[in-house]
Amino acid sequence: MFLRRPDPRKERDALEAERLRIERRRLSEEARREDARASEEEARARDESARTDREKRRRRSVEQWKTRAKTAGHMAVMSVTNIGVNGVAVSGQAMAFMARGLPPLWAILAAAIVESVAVYVSWHAHVALREGDAAWTTRMLSYLVGAGAGYLSYTHVEDYPELFAACSLASPWLWSMHSRHLHRKDLREKGLIDPRAPKFSPMRWLLHLPETFKAFRWAVGEGVQSPSIAVQVVRQRRRVKKTWKSMVEAQRAVIEAQRSQLQLTLTRMAALAEEIHGPDPRAAEAVHDIAVFVNEVGVGLVPRYRPPLGPAVEADQTPPVPADQPDQKQVGETAPRPRFRTRIRDRYRLPIRTKRRARRRAVGPVAAGDHSDQTLPADAPGPGRHDRTNRTSKRPAGTGSTGPADRVNALLPQGKRIAARLRREGVRLTRRSLQDALRAEGHSASTDVANELVRVLSGPGKPVQRAARGGRTTGPSTGPDVAAEQPLVRTMQTATTGDAE
């Protein structure tokens, strides 16, 4: 016996074929399981869909039966009421016809026809109303037919004629009420009906009638049903209105303040220009044009603050001291010391004041008449802010209350002419003399206006009238030491009037 030697290639092919057979069997089993799983899922989905459809049909059926029951209930109520009223009216007419010898069948038929005419006309009105046509004429015609049927019932029926006449008359009105209800329902579904007005309590109407009426009016106009929202809107509008009113008042106040500053500045500039450059033939016309411009620019709303128009002089000139004034203290003289001094003042302020006095004495006193011709050295300090050695009052010269600047501006040419005439006649220029002269020429001036004119026309160093709180006094406006500072004071006051205000 001979044994074959094993062939590796054949063995390998056999193993590969077995492996492929096993793999094919496994894949077929997996495919079968997938098909079974898909079939189960499909069956489950069909069952779920059928169950859902049955549930939907059941719910739809329930909703339909609910709607039908609701409609049937409404129809039953309407039928019991309306058909019952029609039945009573028909029975009355039928009894009247049978009492007159008609057979019962013909009597009932005739009575039904008489009572159904009004219902038929009312039905046509209902159809026209649901279709959006005019139905008022048809509705009124149905009421008229019902009134005729009621009259027949009242005259034909012998027992209880009022009852049968009322039923005949109410029949078309009851049918039209149901028709109006359906028509309003259609309009509400289409969004063609305004929402109802808000309901406020009687106590609120009684205690807050204006606010409640405004809230009710706004809510009706805007279609808002909430009473609280309507009240909040009305209150917010009231607050906004008050805020706008306060803003307008503040704006008017600012405009008036600017107008007053502009008017005061232009008036001072006109007076200063006339005093410096002399009278001009066109000065009166220019002043008038300035006044007209100021009045056109601003509006009068708030009280005006107008500082005094002191005597206008050039910056490089010093006003002379009149001979009738008493001698004033010289520059080198010192003011009386205060009775009590603090330690800080003894330590710091006294040495500074001593140095200033020494510097002034080194320069020497300056005569009042030669003040305009002499100049101080460059290193000589002028009167300081805290210097008390050469100061008679804390207020600058001519700082009194002023009258209306436009009136002073208008009377300035007449005042200059009167001042020149009084000076030629040797009469002193005072407030009373100026008022008398203006009155003689047909003009009038108040006390404040006259005082302001006297200040402007008197010039530096001349006695003028000054108004005080306790009364009126007349005296010189400045002394020699203040007159020396007058050009600087007037120049700075004119330049910084608008900023100071």
Coordinates of C-alpha atoms in Angstrom, one line a residue:
M1 CA 0.0 0.0 0.0
F2 CA 1.3 3.4 -1.0
L3 CA 0.6 6.5 1.1
R4 CA 0.2 9.9 -0.7
R5 CA 2.2 12.7 0.4
P6 CA 0.0 15.6 1.6
D7 CA -0.4 18.5 -0.7
P8 CA -0.2 21.9 1.1
R9 CA -2.0 23.8 -1.6
K10 CA -5.0 21.5 -1.6
E11 CA -5.2 21.6 2.1
R12 CA -5.1 25.4 2.0
D13 CA -7.9 25.5 -0.6
A14 CA -10.0 23.2 1.5
L15 CA -9.6 25.3 4.6
E16 CA -10.4 28.4 2.6
A17 CA -13.6 26.8 1.2
E18 CA -14.7 25.8 4.7
R19 CA -14.1 29.3 6.0
L20 CA -16.2 30.8 3.2
R21 CA -19.0 28.3 3.9
I22 CA -19.1 29.3 7.6
E23 CA -19.0 33.0 6.7
R24 CA -21.8 32.5 4.2
R25 CA -23.9 30.7 6.8
R26 CA -23.3 33.5 9.4
L27 CA -24.2 36.3 6.9
S28 CA -27.4 34.5 6.0
E29 CA -28.4 34.2 9.7
E30 CA -27.7 37.9 10.3
A31 CA -29.8 38.8 7.2
R32 CA -32.6 36.6 8.4
R33 CA -32.5 38.2 11.9
E34 CA -32.4 41.8 10.3
D35 CA -35.5 40.9 8.2
A36 CA -37.3 39.6 11.2
R37 CA -36.4 42.7 13.3
A38 CA -37.5 45.1 10.4
S39 CA -40.7 43.2 10.1
E40 CA -41.4 43.5 13.8
E41 CA -40.6 47.2 13.8
E42 CA -42.9 47.7 10.8
A43 CA -45.7 45.8 12.4
R44 CA -45.2 47.8 15.6
A45 CA -45.3 51.1 13.7
R46 CA -48.5 50.0 11.9
D47 CA -50.0 49.1 15.2
E48 CA -49.0 52.5 16.7
S49 CA -50.3 54.4 13.7
A50 CA -53.5 52.5 13.9
R51 CA -53.8 53.2 17.6
T52 CA -53.1 56.9 17.0
D53 CA -55.6 57.1 14.3
R54 CA -58.2 55.4 16.4
E55 CA -57.5 57.8 19.2
K56 CA -57.7 60.8 16.9
R57 CA -61.0 59.6 15.5
R58 CA -62.3 59.0 18.9
R59 CA -61.3 62.5 20.1
R60 CA -62.7 64.0 16.9
S61 CA -65.9 62.2 17.4
V62 CA -66.1 63.3 21.1
E63 CA -65.4 66.9 20.1
Q64 CA -68.1 66.7 17.4
W65 CA -70.6 65.2 19.7
K66 CA -69.8 67.9 22.3
T67 CA -70.2 70.6 19.7
R68 CA -73.4 69.0 18.5
A69 CA -74.7 68.7 22.0
K70 CA -73.8 72.4 22.7
T71 CA -75.4 73.5 19.5
A72 CA -78.4 71.3 20.2
G73 CA -78.7 72.8 23.7
H74 CA -78.5 76.3 22.3
M75 CA -81.1 75.4 19.6
A76 CA -83.3 73.7 22.2
V77 CA -83.2 76.9 24.4
M78 CA -83.9 79.0 21.3
S79 CA -86.5 76.6 20.0
V80 CA -88.3 76.3 23.4
T81 CA -88.4 80.1 23.7
N82 CA -89.0 81.2 20.1
I83 CA -91.1 78.2 18.9
G84 CA -93.0 78.3 22.2
V85 CA -93.8 82.0 21.7
N86 CA -94.9 81.3 18.1
G87 CA -97.0 78.3 19.2
V88 CA -98.8 80.4 21.8
A89 CA -99.5 83.1 19.2
V90 CA -100.7 80.5 16.6
S91 CA -103.0 78.9 19.2
G92 CA -104.6 82.2 20.0
Q93 CA -105.3 82.9 16.3
A94 CA -106.5 79.3 15.8
M95 CA -109.0 79.6 18.7
A96 CA -110.3 82.9 17.3
F97 CA -110.8 81.4 13.8
M98 CA -112.5 78.3 15.3
A99 CA -114.8 80.5 17.3
R100 CA -115.9 82.1 14.0
G101 CA -116.8 78.8 12.5
L102 CA -113.7 77.5 10.7
P103 CA -112.8 73.9 10.9
P104 CA -109.9 73.1 13.3
L105 CA -107.4 72.1 10.6
W106 CA -108.1 75.2 8.5
A107 CA -108.1 77.4 11.6
I108 CA -104.6 76.1 12.7
L109 CA -103.3 76.5 9.1
A110 CA -104.5 80.1 8.8
A111 CA -103.1 81.0 12.2
A112 CA -99.7 79.5 11.3
I113 CA -99.6 81.4 8.1
V114 CA -100.4 84.7 9.8
E115 CA -97.7 84.2 12.5
S116 CA -95.1 82.8 10.1
V117 CA -95.0 85.9 7.8
A118 CA -93.1 87.9 10.4
V119 CA -90.7 85.0 11.0
Y120 CA -90.1 84.6 7.2
V121 CA -89.2 88.3 6.8
S122 CA -86.9 88.1 9.9
W123 CA -85.2 85.1 8.3
H124 CA -84.4 87.1 5.2
A125 CA -83.0 89.9 7.4
H126 CA -80.8 87.3 9.1
V127 CA -79.5 86.0 5.8
A128 CA -78.7 89.5 4.5
L129 CA -76.9 90.3 7.8
R130 CA -74.8 87.1 7.7
E131 CA -73.8 87.8 4.1
G132 CA -72.7 91.4 4.9
D133 CA -75.6 93.2 3.2
A134 CA -77.9 95.9 4.6
A135 CA -80.6 94.3 6.8
W136 CA -82.1 97.3 8.6
T137 CA -85.1 97.8 6.3
T138 CA -86.0 94.1 6.3
R139 CA -85.6 94.0 10.1
M140 CA -88.0 96.9 10.5
L141 CA -90.4 95.4 8.1
S142 CA -90.5 92.1 10.2
Y143 CA -91.2 94.2 13.3
L144 CA -94.0 95.9 11.5
V145 CA -95.5 92.6 10.4
G146 CA -95.2 91.3 13.9
A147 CA -97.0 94.4 15.2
G148 CA -99.8 93.7 12.7
A149 CA -100.1 90.1 13.9
G150 CA -100.2 91.3 17.5
Y151 CA -103.0 93.7 16.6
L152 CA -105.0 90.8 15.0
S153 CA -104.5 88.7 18.1
Y154 CA -105.5 91.5 20.4
T155 CA -108.7 92.1 18.4
H156 CA -109.7 88.5 17.6
V157 CA -109.1 86.7 20.9
E158 CA -111.7 87.3 23.5
D159 CA -109.9 85.8 26.6
Y160 CA -106.5 87.1 27.5
P161 CA -105.9 89.1 24.3
E162 CA -102.8 90.9 25.8
L163 CA -100.9 87.6 26.2
F164 CA -101.4 86.5 22.6
A165 CA -100.8 90.0 21.2
A166 CA -97.5 90.2 23.2
C167 CA -96.4 86.8 21.8
S168 CA -97.1 87.8 18.2
L169 CA -95.2 91.1 18.8
A170 CA -92.2 89.4 20.5
S171 CA -91.7 86.7 17.9
P172 CA -89.7 88.7 15.3
W173 CA -87.7 90.4 17.9
L174 CA -86.6 87.1 19.5
W175 CA -85.6 85.7 16.1
S176 CA -83.6 88.9 15.3
M177 CA -81.8 88.7 18.6
H178 CA -80.5 85.2 17.7
S179 CA -79.5 86.5 14.3
R180 CA -77.6 89.4 15.8
H181 CA -75.8 87.0 18.1
L182 CA -74.6 84.8 15.2
H183 CA -73.6 87.9 13.2
R184 CA -71.5 89.2 16.1
K185 CA -69.9 85.8 16.5
D186 CA -68.9 86.0 12.8
L187 CA -67.4 89.4 13.2
R188 CA -65.5 88.4 16.3
E189 CA -63.9 85.5 14.5
K190 CA -62.9 87.9 11.7
G191 CA -61.4 90.4 14.2
L192 CA -63.8 93.2 13.2
I193 CA -65.2 94.0 16.7
D194 CA -63.4 96.3 19.2
P195 CA -62.6 94.8 22.6
R196 CA -64.9 95.8 25.4
A197 CA -64.2 98.9 27.4
P198 CA -62.4 98.7 30.8
K199 CA -64.7 98.5 33.9
F200 CA -63.9 100.9 36.7
S201 CA -65.5 100.7 40.1
P202 CA -68.3 103.2 41.1
M203 CA -66.2 104.4 44.0
R204 CA -63.3 105.3 41.6
W205 CA -65.8 107.2 39.3
L206 CA -67.0 109.1 42.4
L207 CA -63.7 110.0 44.0
H208 CA -61.4 110.4 40.9
L209 CA -63.8 111.4 38.1
P210 CA -61.4 113.5 35.9
E211 CA -58.6 110.9 36.0
T212 CA -61.0 108.0 35.5
F213 CA -62.7 109.7 32.6
K214 CA -59.3 110.3 30.9
A215 CA -58.3 106.7 31.5
F216 CA -61.6 105.4 30.1
R217 CA -61.3 107.6 27.1
W218 CA -57.8 106.5 26.3
A219 CA -58.6 102.8 26.8
V220 CA -61.6 103.0 24.5
G221 CA -59.5 104.8 21.9
E222 CA -56.6 102.3 22.1
G223 CA -58.6 99.1 22.7
V224 CA -57.1 98.4 26.1
Q225 CA -59.2 96.4 28.6
S226 CA -57.0 96.7 31.7
P227 CA -58.1 99.6 34.0
S228 CA -54.7 99.6 35.7
I229 CA -52.8 100.1 32.5
A230 CA -55.1 102.9 31.4
V231 CA -54.6 104.7 34.8
Q232 CA -50.8 104.3 34.6
V233 CA -50.7 105.8 31.1
V234 CA -52.8 108.8 32.2
R235 CA -50.5 109.5 35.2
Q236 CA -47.4 109.1 33.0
R237 CA -48.8 111.6 30.5
R238 CA -49.5 114.0 33.4
R239 CA -45.9 113.7 34.6
V240 CA -44.5 114.1 31.1
K241 CA -46.6 117.2 30.7
K242 CA -45.4 118.7 33.9
T243 CA -41.8 118.0 32.9
W244 CA -42.2 119.7 29.6
K245 CA -43.8 122.7 31.2
S246 CA -40.9 123.0 33.6
M247 CA -38.4 122.7 30.7
V248 CA -40.2 125.4 28.8
E249 CA -40.2 127.7 31.8
A250 CA -36.5 127.1 32.3
Q251 CA -35.8 127.7 28.6
R252 CA -37.7 131.0 28.8
A253 CA -35.9 132.0 31.9
V254 CA -32.5 131.4 30.1
I255 CA -33.6 133.3 27.1
E256 CA -34.7 136.3 29.2
A257 CA -31.4 136.2 31.1
Q258 CA -29.5 136.3 27.9
R259 CA -31.7 139.1 26.6
S260 CA -31.1 141.1 29.8
Q261 CA -27.3 140.6 29.5
L262 CA -27.3 141.6 25.8
Q263 CA -29.5 144.7 26.5
L264 CA -27.3 145.8 29.5
T265 CA -24.1 145.3 27.5
L266 CA -25.3 147.2 24.5
T267 CA -26.6 150.1 26.7
R268 CA -23.3 150.3 28.6
M269 CA -21.4 150.3 25.3
A270 CA -23.5 153.1 23.9
A271 CA -23.1 155.2 27.0
L272 CA -19.3 154.5 27.2
A273 CA -18.8 155.4 23.5
E274 CA -20.6 158.7 23.8
E275 CA -18.7 159.7 26.9
I276 CA -15.3 158.8 25.3
H277 CA -15.8 160.1 21.8
G278 CA -18.2 163.0 22.5
P279 CA -21.7 163.6 21.2
D280 CA -22.4 162.3 17.7
P281 CA -25.2 163.6 15.5
R282 CA -26.1 159.9 14.8
A283 CA -25.8 158.8 18.4
A284 CA -29.5 159.1 19.1
E285 CA -30.4 157.1 16.0
A286 CA -27.8 154.4 16.9
V287 CA -29.1 154.1 20.4
H288 CA -32.6 153.7 19.1
D289 CA -31.6 151.0 16.7
I290 CA -29.8 149.1 19.5
A291 CA -32.9 149.3 21.7
V292 CA -35.1 148.0 18.8
F293 CA -32.7 145.2 18.1
V294 CA -32.6 144.1 21.8
N295 CA -36.4 144.2 22.1
E296 CA -36.8 142.1 19.0
V297 CA -34.2 139.5 20.1
G298 CA -35.5 138.7 23.6
V299 CA -38.7 138.3 25.5
G300 CA -39.6 139.6 28.9
L301 CA -40.2 136.7 31.4
V302 CA -38.0 137.1 34.5
P303 CA -36.9 140.0 36.6
R304 CA -33.7 141.7 35.3
Y305 CA -30.5 142.2 37.2
R306 CA -28.7 145.4 35.9
P307 CA -25.6 146.7 37.7
P308 CA -25.2 150.4 37.8
L309 CA -23.9 152.4 34.8
G310 CA -21.2 154.5 36.6
P311 CA -19.6 157.5 35.0
A312 CA -17.8 156.4 31.8
V313 CA -14.2 157.7 31.5
E314 CA -11.2 156.8 29.5
A315 CA -8.8 154.2 30.9
D316 CA -5.8 156.6 30.7
Q317 CA -7.4 159.5 32.4
T318 CA -7.9 160.4 36.0
P319 CA -11.0 162.3 37.0
P320 CA -10.2 165.7 38.7
V321 CA -11.3 166.3 42.3
P322 CA -13.9 169.1 42.6
A323 CA -13.0 172.1 44.8
D324 CA -16.1 171.9 47.0
Q325 CA -15.2 168.4 48.3
P326 CA -13.4 168.2 51.6
D327 CA -9.8 167.0 51.8
Q328 CA -9.5 163.2 51.7
K329 CA -6.8 161.1 53.4
Q330 CA -3.6 160.8 51.5
V331 CA -2.2 157.6 50.2
G332 CA 0.4 157.3 52.9
E333 CA -2.1 157.5 55.8
T334 CA -3.1 154.3 57.4
A335 CA -6.6 153.2 58.5
P336 CA -7.3 152.5 62.1
R337 CA -6.3 149.1 63.3
P338 CA -8.8 146.6 64.3
R339 CA -9.3 146.1 68.0
F340 CA -8.8 142.4 68.1
R341 CA -6.3 140.4 66.0
T342 CA -5.8 136.7 65.7
R343 CA -2.4 135.0 65.9
I344 CA -2.4 134.3 62.2
R345 CA -3.1 138.0 61.3
D346 CA -0.3 139.1 63.7
R347 CA 2.1 136.7 62.3
Y348 CA 1.5 137.0 58.5
R349 CA -0.6 139.9 57.6
L350 CA 1.0 142.7 59.6
P351 CA 4.5 142.2 58.0
I352 CA 3.0 142.4 54.6
R353 CA 1.1 145.5 55.3
T354 CA 4.2 147.1 56.9
K355 CA 6.2 146.4 53.7
R356 CA 3.4 147.9 51.5
R357 CA 3.3 151.1 53.7
A358 CA 7.1 151.4 53.4
R359 CA 7.0 151.1 49.6
R360 CA 4.2 153.8 49.4
R361 CA 6.1 156.2 51.6
A362 CA 9.2 155.7 49.6
V363 CA 7.3 156.7 46.5
G364 CA 5.7 159.7 48.2
P365 CA 2.2 161.1 48.2
V366 CA 0.7 162.2 44.9
A367 CA -1.3 165.3 44.7
A368 CA -4.9 165.1 43.5
G369 CA -4.5 167.7 40.8
D370 CA -1.3 166.2 39.3
H371 CA -2.4 162.6 39.4
S372 CA -3.0 162.4 35.7
D373 CA 0.4 163.8 34.9
Q374 CA 2.4 161.5 37.2
T375 CA 3.1 157.8 37.0
L376 CA 4.3 155.4 39.6
P377 CA 7.4 153.3 39.3
A378 CA 7.1 149.9 37.8
D379 CA 8.1 148.2 41.1
A380 CA 5.6 150.2 43.2
P381 CA 2.7 147.9 43.9
G382 CA -0.9 149.2 43.6
P383 CA -3.6 148.8 46.2
G384 CA -4.0 145.2 46.9
R385 CA -7.1 143.1 47.4
H386 CA -6.6 143.0 51.2
D387 CA -5.2 146.5 51.6
R388 CA -7.1 148.6 54.2
T389 CA -4.9 151.6 54.3
N390 CA -6.5 153.4 51.4
R391 CA -10.1 152.2 51.2
T392 CA -13.2 154.0 52.4
S393 CA -15.8 151.3 51.5
K394 CA -15.9 147.8 50.2
R395 CA -18.2 148.7 47.3
P396 CA -16.9 150.2 44.1
A397 CA -18.0 153.6 43.1
G398 CA -21.4 153.9 41.6
T399 CA -22.7 150.5 42.5
G400 CA -26.3 151.3 43.2
S401 CA -29.6 150.0 41.9
T402 CA -30.4 150.8 38.3
G403 CA -33.5 151.5 36.5
P404 CA -34.5 150.0 33.2
A405 CA -31.5 150.3 30.9
D406 CA -33.6 150.9 27.8
R407 CA -35.3 153.9 29.4
V408 CA -32.0 155.3 30.4
N409 CA -30.8 154.8 26.9
A410 CA -33.8 156.6 25.5
L411 CA -33.5 159.6 27.8
L412 CA -29.8 160.0 27.5
P413 CA -29.8 162.6 24.7
Q414 CA -32.4 164.8 26.6
G415 CA -30.4 164.3 29.8
K416 CA -27.2 165.6 28.1
R417 CA -29.0 168.6 26.8
I418 CA -30.5 169.4 30.2
A419 CA -27.2 168.9 32.0
A420 CA -25.5 171.3 29.6
R421 CA -28.2 173.9 30.1
L422 CA -28.1 173.6 33.9
R423 CA -24.3 173.8 33.9
R424 CA -24.5 177.1 31.9
E425 CA -27.1 178.4 34.3
G426 CA -25.0 177.5 37.3
V427 CA -27.6 175.1 38.7
R428 CA -26.4 171.8 40.3
L429 CA -27.5 168.6 38.5
T430 CA -29.6 166.6 40.9
R431 CA -32.3 164.0 40.5
R432 CA -35.1 166.4 41.3
S433 CA -33.8 169.1 38.9
L434 CA -33.4 166.5 36.2
Q435 CA -36.9 165.2 36.7
D436 CA -38.4 168.7 36.7
A437 CA -36.6 169.5 33.4
L438 CA -37.7 166.3 31.8
R439 CA -41.2 166.9 32.9
A440 CA -41.1 170.4 31.4
E441 CA -40.1 168.9 28.1
G442 CA -43.0 166.4 28.2
H443 CA -41.0 163.3 29.4
S444 CA -41.3 161.3 32.6
A445 CA -38.6 159.4 34.5
S446 CA -38.9 157.3 37.6
T447 CA -36.6 157.8 40.6
D448 CA -34.3 154.9 39.6
V449 CA -34.1 156.1 36.0
A450 CA -33.3 159.7 37.1
N451 CA -30.6 158.5 39.5
E452 CA -29.0 156.4 36.8
L453 CA -29.1 159.4 34.4
V454 CA -27.5 161.6 37.1
R455 CA -24.7 159.0 37.5
V456 CA -24.0 158.8 33.8
L457 CA -24.2 162.6 33.3
S458 CA -22.3 163.7 36.4
G459 CA -19.0 162.4 35.4
P460 CA -16.2 161.2 37.7
G461 CA -15.7 163.1 40.9
K462 CA -19.0 165.0 40.8
P463 CA -21.6 164.6 43.6
V464 CA -24.5 162.4 42.7
Q465 CA -27.4 160.9 44.5
R466 CA -27.1 157.4 45.7
A467 CA -30.0 155.1 46.8
A468 CA -29.6 153.1 50.0
R469 CA -31.8 150.6 51.8
G470 CA -32.7 152.8 54.7
G471 CA -33.4 156.0 52.7
R472 CA -31.8 158.3 50.1
T473 CA -28.7 160.3 50.6
T474 CA -26.8 162.7 48.5
G475 CA -23.0 163.0 48.5
P476 CA -19.8 162.6 46.6
S477 CA -19.5 159.4 44.6
T478 CA -15.7 158.9 45.1
G479 CA -12.8 160.3 47.0
P480 CA -9.3 161.1 45.8
D481 CA -8.0 157.6 46.5
V482 CA -10.9 155.9 44.8
A483 CA -10.9 158.4 41.9
A484 CA -7.3 157.3 41.3
E485 CA -8.6 153.8 40.7
Q486 CA -11.7 154.9 38.8
P487 CA -10.4 154.3 35.2
L488 CA -9.2 150.8 36.1
V489 CA -12.4 149.9 38.0
R490 CA -14.7 151.2 35.2
T491 CA -12.7 149.5 32.5
M492 CA -12.7 146.1 34.3
Q493 CA -16.4 146.5 35.3
T494 CA -17.4 147.2 31.7
A495 CA -15.4 144.2 30.3
T496 CA -16.5 141.7 32.9
T497 CA -20.2 142.6 33.4
G498 CA -21.5 139.7 31.4
D499 CA -19.2 137.2 33.1
A500 CA -20.1 138.5 36.6
E501 CA -23.8 138.2 35.9

